[in-house]
Amino acid sequence: MVRTLWNGTQRLVAAVMLFFLCPLILAIAAWIRIADGRGVLFVQDRAGRGGKPFRMLKFRSMVHDSVALSAQLGIDDPFGLVENDPRITRCGRFLRRTSLDELPQLINVVAGQMNLVGPRPDVLPQVANYSAEDARRLEVKPGITGWAQVNGRDDIDWPQRFILDRHYVDNWSPLLDVKILFRTAVTLQRGEPPVHVDTLNIVRQKAPSPEDVTSAV
């Protein structure tokens, strides 16, 4: 009951934020359109609670077809970043550093697909390789910010993110969410974090699937 009421409160807060932030959202959309051309929003399938896919919204901060371009650039993890990533647009670097690229996800919160606070939603190809322990982060709705984000964000690797997300799931309370929101608010403007190569997902992506192993026997 407490979680249901709290989720509803977050949807209401997100709706209010959308109303008051509408001028800023429109200004950012116009900036991206003028500076980097068509395609203001980046829409991608992500895993929601229980692994259910949903269409997550972001302001576009990378060039079009960034995932496909990663192969041409020799990037092993198409969903990760590299040092001085050439796929990030002129607007994108500022938007990512200030987290303003996440503002459209308020729509996802109002729609009930996300919460303001929760584990960050992962891409479906990586979720398909989750272990049972990893999948515990899917027990709650994903969030715009989360425990892992205020404890390192991109400055930590995926194994540590899984540990932090499990900590959040096991210790959830409205008070913890408020603490995370406060810590997020005071660290919105941040410097460029060091880039970590996502070796975990690279290894898992290259590992043979159970179907491949079975067919080879």
XYZ file of C-alpha atoms in Angstrom:
217
model
C 0.000 0.000 0.000
C 2.795 2.434 0.936
C 4.617 1.775 -2.325
C 1.418 2.196 -4.376
C 0.675 5.545 -2.738
C 4.270 6.655 -3.148
C 4.275 5.680 -6.832
C 1.113 7.709 -7.330
C 2.712 10.666 -5.573
C 5.693 10.491 -7.910
C 3.401 10.508 -10.943
C 1.664 13.610 -9.601
C 4.966 15.341 -8.873
C 6.188 14.488 -12.386
C 3.050 16.006 -13.912
C 3.556 19.213 -11.927
C 7.220 19.319 -12.958
C 6.255 18.900 -16.609
C 3.892 21.851 -16.336
C 6.415 24.206 -14.768
C 9.388 22.988 -16.805
C 7.521 23.195 -20.115
C 9.302 26.429 -21.213
C 12.717 24.871 -20.503
C 11.771 21.649 -22.296
C 10.605 23.569 -25.362
C 13.762 25.700 -25.326
C 16.004 22.607 -25.228
C 13.997 21.000 -28.036
C 14.421 24.119 -30.173
C 18.155 24.239 -29.415
C 18.674 20.624 -30.492
C 16.599 21.145 -33.643
C 18.564 24.246 -34.666
C 22.018 22.963 -33.703
C 21.827 19.279 -34.634
C 18.902 18.924 -37.028
C 15.833 16.722 -36.986
C 15.130 14.187 -34.274
C 14.866 16.071 -31.014
C 13.941 12.992 -28.993
C 15.777 9.715 -28.622
C 13.313 6.854 -28.142
C 14.582 3.417 -27.162
C 13.101 0.186 -25.830
C 14.182 -0.339 -22.226
C 13.313 -2.915 -19.573
C 10.738 -1.848 -17.007
C 9.544 -3.609 -13.888
C 9.693 -7.359 -14.352
C 11.631 -6.830 -17.580
C 8.552 -5.550 -19.436
C 9.706 -3.401 -22.364
C 8.646 0.221 -22.662
C 9.660 3.151 -24.857
C 11.967 5.398 -22.852
C 12.290 9.040 -23.893
C 15.363 11.261 -23.794
C 16.547 14.368 -25.532
C 18.867 13.232 -28.305
C 22.469 13.708 -27.231
C 24.133 11.513 -29.861
C 24.186 11.405 -33.633
C 21.567 9.345 -35.437
C 22.328 5.590 -35.682
C 24.864 5.848 -32.859
C 24.586 2.129 -32.076
C 25.316 1.157 -35.692
C 28.127 3.709 -35.853
C 29.840 2.078 -32.879
C 30.747 -0.916 -35.050
C 32.421 1.354 -37.606
C 34.385 3.035 -34.830
C 35.475 -0.308 -33.368
C 33.569 0.173 -30.103
C 32.927 -3.237 -28.538
C 30.000 -2.080 -26.396
C 27.536 -0.198 -28.652
C 25.562 1.014 -25.621
C 28.575 2.315 -23.712
C 30.764 5.384 -24.069
C 34.391 5.887 -25.003
C 36.793 8.703 -24.189
C 35.929 11.830 -26.215
C 33.084 9.891 -27.821
C 32.614 11.247 -31.376
C 28.965 10.136 -31.373
C 27.978 12.805 -28.828
C 26.525 15.912 -30.488
C 27.367 19.556 -29.873
C 24.350 19.938 -27.585
C 24.613 16.470 -26.161
C 27.744 16.944 -24.092
C 26.155 19.773 -22.093
C 22.801 18.009 -21.804
C 24.381 14.807 -20.515
C 26.642 16.633 -18.053
C 23.653 18.480 -16.545
C 21.204 15.536 -16.886
C 18.828 17.782 -18.845
C 18.656 15.065 -21.495
C 16.579 13.034 -19.022
C 13.726 15.574 -18.722
C 11.418 13.832 -21.261
C 11.354 10.821 -18.924
C 8.937 12.789 -16.772
C 6.419 11.689 -19.414
C 7.391 8.062 -18.726
C 6.783 8.675 -15.023
C 3.356 10.219 -15.633
C 2.524 7.220 -17.839
C 3.399 4.870 -14.966
C 6.329 3.246 -16.794
C 8.994 4.748 -14.546
C 9.382 6.423 -11.177
C 11.369 9.498 -10.288
C 13.652 7.171 -8.302
C 14.689 3.612 -9.111
C 17.388 1.624 -10.915
C 18.167 3.135 -14.298
C 16.358 1.210 -17.091
C 18.751 -0.958 -19.071
C 18.623 -1.813 -22.777
C 16.955 -5.099 -23.700
C 20.012 -6.863 -25.223
C 21.910 -6.412 -21.959
C 18.959 -7.422 -19.785
C 18.766 -10.667 -21.758
C 22.197 -11.535 -20.311
C 21.324 -10.772 -16.676
C 22.038 -13.358 -14.021
C 19.352 -14.097 -11.434
C 21.059 -11.713 -9.019
C 21.322 -8.988 -11.650
C 17.611 -9.320 -12.437
C 16.698 -8.291 -8.898
C 16.997 -4.676 -10.046
C 13.907 -5.372 -12.185
C 11.760 -6.017 -9.093
C 10.890 -2.307 -8.935
C 10.084 0.337 -11.505
C 13.127 1.972 -13.078
C 13.817 5.594 -12.246
C 15.150 8.827 -13.692
C 17.690 8.832 -10.871
C 18.692 6.143 -8.422
C 20.974 4.944 -5.653
C 23.708 3.991 -8.110
C 23.478 7.401 -9.808
C 24.100 9.342 -6.584
C 26.912 6.965 -5.611
C 29.081 7.218 -8.664
C 26.919 7.267 -11.799
C 29.215 6.593 -14.807
C 32.243 6.490 -12.517
C 31.361 2.932 -11.435
C 31.230 -0.267 -13.458
C 28.223 -2.528 -13.961
C 29.042 -5.106 -11.241
C 29.059 -2.287 -8.675
C 25.835 -0.840 -10.114
C 24.122 -4.196 -9.646
C 25.232 -4.248 -5.999
C 23.952 -0.715 -5.405
C 20.652 -1.451 -7.143
C 20.111 -4.560 -4.989
C 20.820 -2.429 -1.936
C 18.120 -0.017 -3.077
C 15.596 -2.807 -3.677
C 16.286 -4.380 -0.277
C 16.236 -1.101 1.661
C 13.568 0.870 -0.197
C 11.517 3.461 1.628
C 9.980 6.821 0.704
C 12.625 8.429 2.921
C 15.409 6.805 0.885
C 13.806 8.101 -2.319
C 13.664 11.626 -0.888
C 17.336 11.341 0.089
C 18.225 10.270 -3.456
C 16.208 13.114 -4.987
C 17.965 15.634 -2.738
C 21.419 14.293 -3.572
C 20.508 14.340 -7.269
C 19.387 17.966 -7.100
C 22.634 19.170 -5.532
C 24.833 17.332 -8.053
C 23.063 18.094 -11.354
C 25.967 20.191 -12.620
C 28.919 17.839 -12.613
C 32.214 17.489 -14.390
C 32.935 14.917 -17.054
C 33.323 11.538 -15.310
C 36.064 9.165 -16.423
C 34.904 6.673 -19.025
C 34.883 3.010 -17.986
C 34.896 0.303 -20.630
C 31.912 -1.926 -19.865
C 33.816 -5.212 -19.874
C 31.009 -7.160 -18.174
C 28.469 -6.581 -20.930
C 31.100 -7.001 -23.641
C 32.043 -10.447 -22.281
C 28.401 -11.469 -21.867
C 27.530 -10.277 -25.344
C 30.270 -12.395 -26.881
C 29.515 -15.492 -24.795
C 27.571 -18.255 -26.599
C 23.903 -18.497 -25.719
C 22.426 -21.719 -24.248
C 20.710 -22.304 -27.624
C 24.062 -22.100 -29.426
C 25.635 -24.548 -27.001
C 22.735 -26.986 -27.371
C 22.804 -26.853 -31.165
C 26.543 -27.493 -31.187
C 26.227 -30.670 -29.116
